[in-house]
Coordinates of C-alpha atoms in Angstrom, one line a residue:
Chain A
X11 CA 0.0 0.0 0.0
X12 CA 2.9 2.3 0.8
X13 CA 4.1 1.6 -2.8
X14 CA 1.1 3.3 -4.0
X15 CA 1.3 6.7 -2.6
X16 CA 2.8 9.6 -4.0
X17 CA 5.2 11.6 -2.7
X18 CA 2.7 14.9 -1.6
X19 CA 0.4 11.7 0.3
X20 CA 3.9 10.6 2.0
X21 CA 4.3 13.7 2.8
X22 CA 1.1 14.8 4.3
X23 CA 1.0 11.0 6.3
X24 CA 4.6 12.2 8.0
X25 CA 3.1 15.5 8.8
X26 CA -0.2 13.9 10.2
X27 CA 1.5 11.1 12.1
X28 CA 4.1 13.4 13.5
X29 CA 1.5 16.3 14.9
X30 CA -0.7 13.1 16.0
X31 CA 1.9 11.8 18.2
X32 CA 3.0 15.4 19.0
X33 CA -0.3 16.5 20.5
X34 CA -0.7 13.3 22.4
X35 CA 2.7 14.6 24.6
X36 CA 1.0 18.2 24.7
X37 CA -2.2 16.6 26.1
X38 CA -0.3 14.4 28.6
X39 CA 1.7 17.8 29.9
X40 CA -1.7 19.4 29.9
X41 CA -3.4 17.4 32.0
X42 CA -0.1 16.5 34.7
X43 CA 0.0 19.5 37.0
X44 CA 3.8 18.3 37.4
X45 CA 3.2 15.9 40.5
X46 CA 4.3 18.6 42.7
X47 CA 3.9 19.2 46.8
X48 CA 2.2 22.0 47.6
X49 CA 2.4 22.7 51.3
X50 CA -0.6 25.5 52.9
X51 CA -0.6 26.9 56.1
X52 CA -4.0 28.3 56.7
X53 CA -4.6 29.1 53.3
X54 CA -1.2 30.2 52.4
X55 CA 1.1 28.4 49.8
X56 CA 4.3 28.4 52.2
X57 CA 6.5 25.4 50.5
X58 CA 6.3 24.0 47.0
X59 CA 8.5 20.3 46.4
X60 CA 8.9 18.0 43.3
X61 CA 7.1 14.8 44.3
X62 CA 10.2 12.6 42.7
X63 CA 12.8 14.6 44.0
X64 CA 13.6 13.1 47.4
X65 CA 13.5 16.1 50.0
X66 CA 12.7 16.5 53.9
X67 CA 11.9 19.7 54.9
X68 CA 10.2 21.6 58.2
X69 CA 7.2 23.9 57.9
X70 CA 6.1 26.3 60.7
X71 CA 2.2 25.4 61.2
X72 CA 0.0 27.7 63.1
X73 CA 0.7 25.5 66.1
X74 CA 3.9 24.2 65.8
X75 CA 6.6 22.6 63.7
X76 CA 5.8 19.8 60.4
X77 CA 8.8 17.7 59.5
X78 CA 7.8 16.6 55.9
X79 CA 9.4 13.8 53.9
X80 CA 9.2 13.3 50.0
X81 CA 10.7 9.6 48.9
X82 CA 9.7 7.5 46.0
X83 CA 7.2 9.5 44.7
X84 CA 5.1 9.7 47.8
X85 CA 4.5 12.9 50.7
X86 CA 4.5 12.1 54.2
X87 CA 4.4 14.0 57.4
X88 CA 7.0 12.5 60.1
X89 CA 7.0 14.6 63.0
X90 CA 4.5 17.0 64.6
X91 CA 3.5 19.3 67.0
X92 CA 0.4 18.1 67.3
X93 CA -2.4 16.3 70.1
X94 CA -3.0 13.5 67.9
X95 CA -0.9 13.1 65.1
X96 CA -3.4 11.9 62.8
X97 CA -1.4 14.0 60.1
X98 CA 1.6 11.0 60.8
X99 CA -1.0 8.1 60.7
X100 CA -2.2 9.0 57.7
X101 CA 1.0 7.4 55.8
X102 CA 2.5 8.3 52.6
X103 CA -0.2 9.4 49.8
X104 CA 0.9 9.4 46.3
X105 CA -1.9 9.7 44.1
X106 CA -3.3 12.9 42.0
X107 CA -5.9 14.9 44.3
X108 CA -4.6 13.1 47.6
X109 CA -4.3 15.6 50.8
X110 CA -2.6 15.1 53.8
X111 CA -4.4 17.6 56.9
X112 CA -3.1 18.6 60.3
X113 CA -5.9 20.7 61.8
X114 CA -4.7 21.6 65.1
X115 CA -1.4 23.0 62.7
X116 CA -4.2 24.6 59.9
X117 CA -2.0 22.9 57.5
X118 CA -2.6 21.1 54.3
X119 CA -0.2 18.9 52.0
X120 CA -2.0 18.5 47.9
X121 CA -0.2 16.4 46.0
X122 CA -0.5 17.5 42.2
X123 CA -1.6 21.0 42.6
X124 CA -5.2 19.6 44.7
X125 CA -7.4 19.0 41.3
X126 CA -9.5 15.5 42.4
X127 CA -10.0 13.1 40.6
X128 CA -13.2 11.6 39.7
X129 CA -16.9 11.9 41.5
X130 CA -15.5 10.5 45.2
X131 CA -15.5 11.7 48.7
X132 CA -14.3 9.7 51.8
X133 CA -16.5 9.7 55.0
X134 CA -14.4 8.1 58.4
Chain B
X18 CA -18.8 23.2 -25.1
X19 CA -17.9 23.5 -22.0
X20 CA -14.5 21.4 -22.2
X21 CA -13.3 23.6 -19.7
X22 CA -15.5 22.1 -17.2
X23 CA -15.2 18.6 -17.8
X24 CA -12.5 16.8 -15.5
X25 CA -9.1 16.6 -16.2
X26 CA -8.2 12.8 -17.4
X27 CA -5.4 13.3 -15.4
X28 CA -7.1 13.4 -12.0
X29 CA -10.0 10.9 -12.7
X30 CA -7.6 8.5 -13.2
X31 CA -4.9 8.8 -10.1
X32 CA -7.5 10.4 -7.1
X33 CA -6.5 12.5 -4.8
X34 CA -5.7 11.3 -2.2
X35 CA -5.5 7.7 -3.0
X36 CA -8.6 5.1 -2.1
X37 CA -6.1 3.3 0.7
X38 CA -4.9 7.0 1.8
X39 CA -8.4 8.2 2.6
X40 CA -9.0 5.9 5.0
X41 CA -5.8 6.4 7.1
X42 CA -6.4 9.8 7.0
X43 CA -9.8 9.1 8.1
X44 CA -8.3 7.2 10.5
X45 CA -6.1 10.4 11.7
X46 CA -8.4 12.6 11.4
X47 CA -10.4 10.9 14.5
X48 CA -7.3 10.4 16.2
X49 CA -6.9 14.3 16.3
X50 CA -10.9 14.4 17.5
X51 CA -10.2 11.9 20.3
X52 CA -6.8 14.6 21.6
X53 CA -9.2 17.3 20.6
X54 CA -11.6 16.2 22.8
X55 CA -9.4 15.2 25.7
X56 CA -7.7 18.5 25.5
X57 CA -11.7 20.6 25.8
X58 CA -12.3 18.1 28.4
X59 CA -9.8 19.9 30.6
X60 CA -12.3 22.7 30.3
X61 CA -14.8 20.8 32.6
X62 CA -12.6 19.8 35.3
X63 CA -13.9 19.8 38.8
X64 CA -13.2 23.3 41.0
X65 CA -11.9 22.2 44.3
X66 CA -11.0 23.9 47.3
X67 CA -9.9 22.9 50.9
X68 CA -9.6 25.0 54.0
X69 CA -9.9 24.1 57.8
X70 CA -12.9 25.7 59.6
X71 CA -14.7 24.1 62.6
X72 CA -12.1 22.1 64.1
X73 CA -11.5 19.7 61.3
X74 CA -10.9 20.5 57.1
X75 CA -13.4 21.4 54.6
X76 CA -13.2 20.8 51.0
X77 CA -15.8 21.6 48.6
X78 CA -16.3 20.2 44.8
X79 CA -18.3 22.6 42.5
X80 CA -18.7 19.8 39.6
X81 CA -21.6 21.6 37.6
X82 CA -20.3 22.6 33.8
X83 CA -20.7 26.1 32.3
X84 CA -19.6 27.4 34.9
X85 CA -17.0 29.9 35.1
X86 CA -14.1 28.9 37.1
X87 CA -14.0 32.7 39.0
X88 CA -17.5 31.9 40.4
X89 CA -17.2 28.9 41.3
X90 CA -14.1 30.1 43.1
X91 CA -16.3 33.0 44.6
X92 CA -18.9 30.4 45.5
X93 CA -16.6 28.8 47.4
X94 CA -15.5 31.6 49.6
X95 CA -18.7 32.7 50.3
X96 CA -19.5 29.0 51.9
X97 CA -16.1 29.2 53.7
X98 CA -17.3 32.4 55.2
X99 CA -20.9 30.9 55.9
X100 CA -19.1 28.0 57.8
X101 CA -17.0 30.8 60.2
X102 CA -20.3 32.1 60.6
X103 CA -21.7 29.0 62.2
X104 CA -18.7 27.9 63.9
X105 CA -19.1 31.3 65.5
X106 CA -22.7 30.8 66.7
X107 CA -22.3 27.0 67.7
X108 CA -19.3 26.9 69.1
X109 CA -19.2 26.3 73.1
X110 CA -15.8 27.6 73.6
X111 CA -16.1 31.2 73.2
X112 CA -18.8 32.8 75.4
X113 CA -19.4 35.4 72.9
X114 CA -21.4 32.3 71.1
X115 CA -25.4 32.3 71.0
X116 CA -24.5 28.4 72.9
X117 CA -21.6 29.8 74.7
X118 CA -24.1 32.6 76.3
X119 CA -26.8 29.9 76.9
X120 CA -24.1 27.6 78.9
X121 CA -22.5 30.4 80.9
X122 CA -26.1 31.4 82.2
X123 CA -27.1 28.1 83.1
X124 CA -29.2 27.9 85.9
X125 CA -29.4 31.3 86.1
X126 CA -31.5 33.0 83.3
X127 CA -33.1 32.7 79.7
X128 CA -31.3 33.4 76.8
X129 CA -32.4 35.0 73.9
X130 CA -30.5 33.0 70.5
X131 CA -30.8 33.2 66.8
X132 CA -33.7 31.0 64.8
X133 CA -31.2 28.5 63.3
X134 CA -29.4 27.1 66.9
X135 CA -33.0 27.8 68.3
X136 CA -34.0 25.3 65.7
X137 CA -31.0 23.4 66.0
X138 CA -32.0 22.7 69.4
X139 CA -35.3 21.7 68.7
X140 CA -33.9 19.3 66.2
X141 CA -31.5 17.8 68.6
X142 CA -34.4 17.5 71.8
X143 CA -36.1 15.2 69.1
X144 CA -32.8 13.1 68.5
X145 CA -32.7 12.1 72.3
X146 CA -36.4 11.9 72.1
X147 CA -36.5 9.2 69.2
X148 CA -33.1 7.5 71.0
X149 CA -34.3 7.9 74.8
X150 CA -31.5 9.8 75.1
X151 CA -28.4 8.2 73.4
X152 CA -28.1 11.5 71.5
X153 CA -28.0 14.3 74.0
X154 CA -26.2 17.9 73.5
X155 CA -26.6 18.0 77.3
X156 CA -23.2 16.4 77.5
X157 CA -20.8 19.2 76.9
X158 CA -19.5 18.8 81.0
X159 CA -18.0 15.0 79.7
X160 CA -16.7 16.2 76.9
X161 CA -15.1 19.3 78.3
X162 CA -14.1 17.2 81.2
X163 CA -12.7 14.3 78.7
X164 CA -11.0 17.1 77.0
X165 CA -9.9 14.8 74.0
X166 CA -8.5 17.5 72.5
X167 CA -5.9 18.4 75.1
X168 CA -2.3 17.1 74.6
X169 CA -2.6 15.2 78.1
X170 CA -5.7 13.9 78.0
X171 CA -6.8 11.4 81.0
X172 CA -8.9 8.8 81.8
X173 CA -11.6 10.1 84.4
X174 CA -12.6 8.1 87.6
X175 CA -16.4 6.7 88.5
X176 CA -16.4 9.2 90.6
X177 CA -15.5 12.1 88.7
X178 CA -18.1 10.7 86.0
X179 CA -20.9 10.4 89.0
X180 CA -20.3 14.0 89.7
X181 CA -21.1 15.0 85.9
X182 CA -23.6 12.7 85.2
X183 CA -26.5 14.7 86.9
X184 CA -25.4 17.7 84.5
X185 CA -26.4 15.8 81.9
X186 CA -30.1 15.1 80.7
X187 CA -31.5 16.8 77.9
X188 CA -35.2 16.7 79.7
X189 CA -33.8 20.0 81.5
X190 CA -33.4 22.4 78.1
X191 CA -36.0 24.7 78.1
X192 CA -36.9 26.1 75.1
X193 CA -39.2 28.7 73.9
X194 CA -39.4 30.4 70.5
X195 CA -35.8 31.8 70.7
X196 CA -35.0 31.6 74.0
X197 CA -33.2 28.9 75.5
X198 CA -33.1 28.0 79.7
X199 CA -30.6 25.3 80.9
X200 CA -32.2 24.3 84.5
X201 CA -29.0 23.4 86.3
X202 CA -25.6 25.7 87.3
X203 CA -23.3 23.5 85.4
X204 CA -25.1 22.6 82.3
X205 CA -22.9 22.5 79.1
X206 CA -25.1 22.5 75.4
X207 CA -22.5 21.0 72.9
X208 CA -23.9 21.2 69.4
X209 CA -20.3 18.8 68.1
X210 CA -22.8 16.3 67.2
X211 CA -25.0 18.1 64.7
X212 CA -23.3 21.3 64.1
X213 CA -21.0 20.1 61.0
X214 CA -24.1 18.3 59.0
X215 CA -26.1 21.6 59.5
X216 CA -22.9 23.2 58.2
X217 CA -22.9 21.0 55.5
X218 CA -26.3 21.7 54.3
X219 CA -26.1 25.5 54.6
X220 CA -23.3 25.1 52.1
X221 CA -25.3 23.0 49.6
X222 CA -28.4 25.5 50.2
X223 CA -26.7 28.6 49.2
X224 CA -24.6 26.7 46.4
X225 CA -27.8 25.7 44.9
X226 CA -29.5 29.1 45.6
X227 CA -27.0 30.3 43.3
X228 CA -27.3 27.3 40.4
X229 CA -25.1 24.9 41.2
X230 CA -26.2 21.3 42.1
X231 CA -23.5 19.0 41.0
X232 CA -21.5 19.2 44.4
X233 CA -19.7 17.4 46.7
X234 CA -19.1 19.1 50.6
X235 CA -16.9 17.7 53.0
X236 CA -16.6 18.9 56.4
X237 CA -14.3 16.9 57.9
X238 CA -16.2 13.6 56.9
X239 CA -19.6 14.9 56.9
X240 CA -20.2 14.8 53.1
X241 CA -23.0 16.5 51.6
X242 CA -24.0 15.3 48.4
X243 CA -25.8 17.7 45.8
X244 CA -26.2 15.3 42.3
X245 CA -28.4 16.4 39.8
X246 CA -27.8 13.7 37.2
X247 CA -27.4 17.1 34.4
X248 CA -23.5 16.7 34.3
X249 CA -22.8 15.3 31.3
X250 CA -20.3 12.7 32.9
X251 CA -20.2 9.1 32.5
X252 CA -21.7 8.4 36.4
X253 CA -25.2 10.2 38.0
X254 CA -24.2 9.1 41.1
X255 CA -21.0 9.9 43.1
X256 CA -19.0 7.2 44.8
X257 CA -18.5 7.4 49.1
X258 CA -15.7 6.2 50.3
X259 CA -15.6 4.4 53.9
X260 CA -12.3 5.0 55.3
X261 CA -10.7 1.8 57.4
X262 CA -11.2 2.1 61.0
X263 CA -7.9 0.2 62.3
X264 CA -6.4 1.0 59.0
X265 CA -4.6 4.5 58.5
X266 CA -5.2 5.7 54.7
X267 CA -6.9 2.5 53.5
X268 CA -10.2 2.3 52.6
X269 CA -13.0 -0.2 54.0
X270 CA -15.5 -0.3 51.3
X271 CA -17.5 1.8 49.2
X272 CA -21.0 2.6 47.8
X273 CA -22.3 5.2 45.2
X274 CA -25.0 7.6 46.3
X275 CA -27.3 10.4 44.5
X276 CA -28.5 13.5 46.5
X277 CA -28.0 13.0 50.6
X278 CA -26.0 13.8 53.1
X279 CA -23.4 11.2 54.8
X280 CA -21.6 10.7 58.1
X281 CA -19.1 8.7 59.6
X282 CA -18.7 8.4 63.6
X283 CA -16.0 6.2 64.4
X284 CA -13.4 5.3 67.7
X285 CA -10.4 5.8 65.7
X286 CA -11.5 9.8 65.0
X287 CA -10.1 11.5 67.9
X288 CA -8.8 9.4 70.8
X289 CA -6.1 8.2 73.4
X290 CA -5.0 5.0 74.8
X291 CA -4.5 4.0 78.2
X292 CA -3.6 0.9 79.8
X293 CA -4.1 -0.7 76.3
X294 CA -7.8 0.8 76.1
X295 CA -8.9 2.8 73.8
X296 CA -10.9 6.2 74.6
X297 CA -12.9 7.8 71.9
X298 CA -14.5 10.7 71.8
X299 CA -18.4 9.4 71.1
X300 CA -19.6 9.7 75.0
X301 CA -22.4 7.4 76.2
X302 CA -24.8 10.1 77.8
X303 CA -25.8 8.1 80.3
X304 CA -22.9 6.1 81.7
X305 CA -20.2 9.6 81.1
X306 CA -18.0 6.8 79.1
X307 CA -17.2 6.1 75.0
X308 CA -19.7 3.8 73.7
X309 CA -18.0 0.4 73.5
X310 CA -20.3 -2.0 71.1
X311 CA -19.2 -0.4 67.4
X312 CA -16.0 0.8 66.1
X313 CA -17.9 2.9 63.4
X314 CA -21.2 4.1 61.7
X315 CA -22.1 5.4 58.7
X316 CA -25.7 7.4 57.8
X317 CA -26.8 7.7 54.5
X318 CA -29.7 10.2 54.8
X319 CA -32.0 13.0 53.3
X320 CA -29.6 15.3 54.3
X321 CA -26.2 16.1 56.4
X322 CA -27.8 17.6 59.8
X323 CA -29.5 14.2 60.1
X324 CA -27.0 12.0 59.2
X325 CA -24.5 13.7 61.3
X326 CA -26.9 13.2 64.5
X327 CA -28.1 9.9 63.6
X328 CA -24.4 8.7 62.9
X329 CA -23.6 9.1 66.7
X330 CA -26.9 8.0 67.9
X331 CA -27.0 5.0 66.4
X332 CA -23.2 4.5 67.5
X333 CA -24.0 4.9 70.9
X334 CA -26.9 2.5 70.6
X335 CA -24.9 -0.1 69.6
X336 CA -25.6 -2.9 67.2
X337 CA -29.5 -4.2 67.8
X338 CA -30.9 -1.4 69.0
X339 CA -28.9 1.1 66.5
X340 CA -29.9 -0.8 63.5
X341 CA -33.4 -0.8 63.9
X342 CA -33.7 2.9 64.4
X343 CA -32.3 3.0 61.0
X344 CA -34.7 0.1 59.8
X345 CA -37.5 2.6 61.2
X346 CA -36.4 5.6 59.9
X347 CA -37.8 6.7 56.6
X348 CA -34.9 7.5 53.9
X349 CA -32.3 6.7 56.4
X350 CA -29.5 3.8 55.4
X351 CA -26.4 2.8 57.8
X352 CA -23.7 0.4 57.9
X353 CA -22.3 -0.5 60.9
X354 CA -18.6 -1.7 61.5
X355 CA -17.8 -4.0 64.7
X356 CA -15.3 -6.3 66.0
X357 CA -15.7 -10.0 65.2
X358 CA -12.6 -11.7 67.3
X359 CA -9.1 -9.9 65.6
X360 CA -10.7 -8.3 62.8
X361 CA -13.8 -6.3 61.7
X362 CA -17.3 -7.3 60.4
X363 CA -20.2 -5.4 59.6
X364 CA -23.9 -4.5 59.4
X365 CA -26.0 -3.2 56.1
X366 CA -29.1 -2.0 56.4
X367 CA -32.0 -3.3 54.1
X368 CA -30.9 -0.5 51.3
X369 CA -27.4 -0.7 51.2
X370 CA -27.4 -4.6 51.2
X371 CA -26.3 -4.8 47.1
X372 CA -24.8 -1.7 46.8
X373 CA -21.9 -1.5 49.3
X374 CA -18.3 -2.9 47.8
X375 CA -15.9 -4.3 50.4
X376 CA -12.5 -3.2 49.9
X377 CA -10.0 -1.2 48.3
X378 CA -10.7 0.3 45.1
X379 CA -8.9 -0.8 42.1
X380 CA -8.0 1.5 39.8

């Protein structure tokens, strides 16, 4: 079949195939915010990290200190002055849309710039 | 005549482009639909926003299409601001509070409130009416007492919990119109309870007020759902996640639901151990001490308010008695999650047999 065409119709199928393929990667940078960290103290942006850059930093919450890891690709909150450290048991989140909250420090931890994902809520 | 018109031999014989091309370009040219399309779709992502109001984190989901992203944003603020606003009325720890006034003139005079915690109170008296009492926002001395939110928090004697326990009954509220009497010097309203679900539904009220009703609310696990079925998405319903009581960021199960409000009480939310026990924050009126039967329940009702108040009623009821004030209850669903030996099993009521999924999603 590739006999048959001409030279304009080889031409045009390169030029198709390569801005097909092209706007594929545009979409795909499009619709990843970058995977970042994005670290709020009560409603402030206060720490921005790459989510595949291994880091560990501290943020000053309204109540105390945050130690924060980043490793493989996932966010996690180590140390806290907190009551009940349910910002440490929640474990390491990963995932598009996932949040990590420590109320008693009005902080909040998005992963991926906080867009969700799909028609869900959690309850518990 | 006319040979200028006729076709060109040249091009009837060799088509342009070629039978074979057409149809990969054909081919192509739906490719570049599909990345068309998945690039507009972009354009009807979600608006989300997340804050901490009331003790606990909010996040609201303005889902509805058409909409322009600035308003929704706008929207959001507003119920941000309408949250403060109640937290500011409700709350028991500031006396400047329509509730904090009531308590600190308890068994001394009348106080005059606003129409909603004047109705809110109404609307709880009923709870502990329907429950004999497992629900009772009489209880604020235990659970300023318990003081789970301290960073020391202790476990308090019989005798310290004998001392309370007369403070506690909500058969001495007196209420009339807007004016609210606690009989007894002591007496501690605590709206924690039902507060957040009325919260909740303020939110979805003045969302929809203003047009939008594809909306998801969250205050801090009280979810109110607003689902009109318009979005041109692939689901009409919206998918509730129960998280796993005994384990931290898993889920337990899920189920999809339409228009309601939902709410979670469980032991694992805010509590302490000592001496290998576990203290929780959902009080048992009328021993002073957490409810020990369930580990967690979940409402599915008509709205927040009631499935916020019904979600710690039927946890303090306990298994039998909890589950058939659900069965009883018109447009009222629960589940119920208990201990069974080392691990968990649980309870469905009659409408969410079929529709709840054990387990972690898959992706």
């Amino acid at each position: 079949m590739i006999q048959s065409l001409t030279l304009p119709d080889k031409i045009l199928l390169l030029l198709l195939s390569t801005a097909t393929i092209a706007s594929y990667f545009l979409v795909e940078i499009g619709s990843d915010p970058g995977s970042t960290v994005l670290v709020e103290v009560d409603g402030q942006a206060v720490y921005r990290a790459d989510l595949h850059r291994e880091s560990s930093f501290v943020v000053q919450g309204a109540r105390g200190e945050l130690a924060i890891e980043v490793r493989n690709g996932s966010v996690s909150v180590t140390r806290a002055d907190c009551p009940n450290h349910i910002c440490v048991r929640m474990g390491r989140k990963s995932r598009n849309g996932d949040i990590i909250v420590c109320v008693p420090n009005k902080t909040i931890i998005h992963i991926g710039g906080g867009t969700a994902d799909g028609v869900r809520a959690v309850t518990g | 005549m006319g040979s200028g018109l006729s076709p060109d031999k040249r091009t009837v014989g060799r088509q342009f482009p070629p039978r074979m091309t057409r149809k990969t370009l054909r081919a192509f040219f739906y490719a570049q639909l599909l990345t068309v399309a998945a690039c507009s779709n972009q354009g009807l992502e979600p608006v989300r926003r997340e804050s901490t109001v009331m003790g606990t984190f909010v996040s609201v989901t303005i889902f509805d299409e058409h909409v322009r992203r600035e308003f929704a944003q706008a929207m959001i603020d507003s119920v941000f601001e309408e949250m403060k606003r109640i937290e500011s009325i409700a709350t028991d720890y500031a006396d400047s509070s329509d509730i904090g006034q009531v308590n600190a003139h308890a068994g001394i005079e009348t106080v005059s409130v606003s129409k909603e915690i004047a109705r809110l109170v109404e609307e709880s008296i009923l709870y502990s009416e329907t429950s004999l009492g497992a629900f009772d926002i009489t209880v604020g001395p235990l659970v300023h007492s318990w003081d789970f939110l301290s960073d020391s928090p202790r476990v308090l004697s019989r005798a310290e919990l004998n001392g309370l326990l007369p403070l506690v009954n909500y058969r001495n509220i007196v209420w009339e119109n807007d004016k609210v009497f606690l009989k007894k010097k002591g007496m501690r309203l605590d709206l924690g309870a039902i507060a957040k679900g009325y919260a909740v539904d303020r939110a979805i009220a003045l969302l929809k007020r203003r047009g939008l009703t594809n909306v998801i609310v969250d205050l801090g696990g009280n979810l109110g759902v607003s689902w009109d079925g318009t979005r041109l998405l692939d689901s009409t319903r919206a998918t509730i996640f129960i998280r796993h009581p005994r384990r931290d960021g898993e889920m337990f199960g899920h189920f999809e639901v339409g228009t309601s409000g939902v709410s979670t009480s469980g032991d694992y939310q805010r509590y302490f151990t000592s001496g290998g026990v576990r203290y929780h924050h959902i009080l048992d009126p009328h021993t002073g001490e957490p409810a020990r039967d369930v580990v967690s329940v979940t409402i599915v009702a008509g709205d927040a308010t009631k499935a916020d108040a019904l979600s710690t009623t039927v946890f303090v009821l306990g298994r039998e008695k909890g589950m058939s004030l659900i069965e009883d209850l018109k447009d009222v669903e629960g589940m119920i999650i208990h201990e069974q030996g080392d691990t968990l099993g649980y309870m469905l009521s009659s409408g969410l047999k079929g529709r709840f999924v054990w387990g972690e999603p898959r992706d």
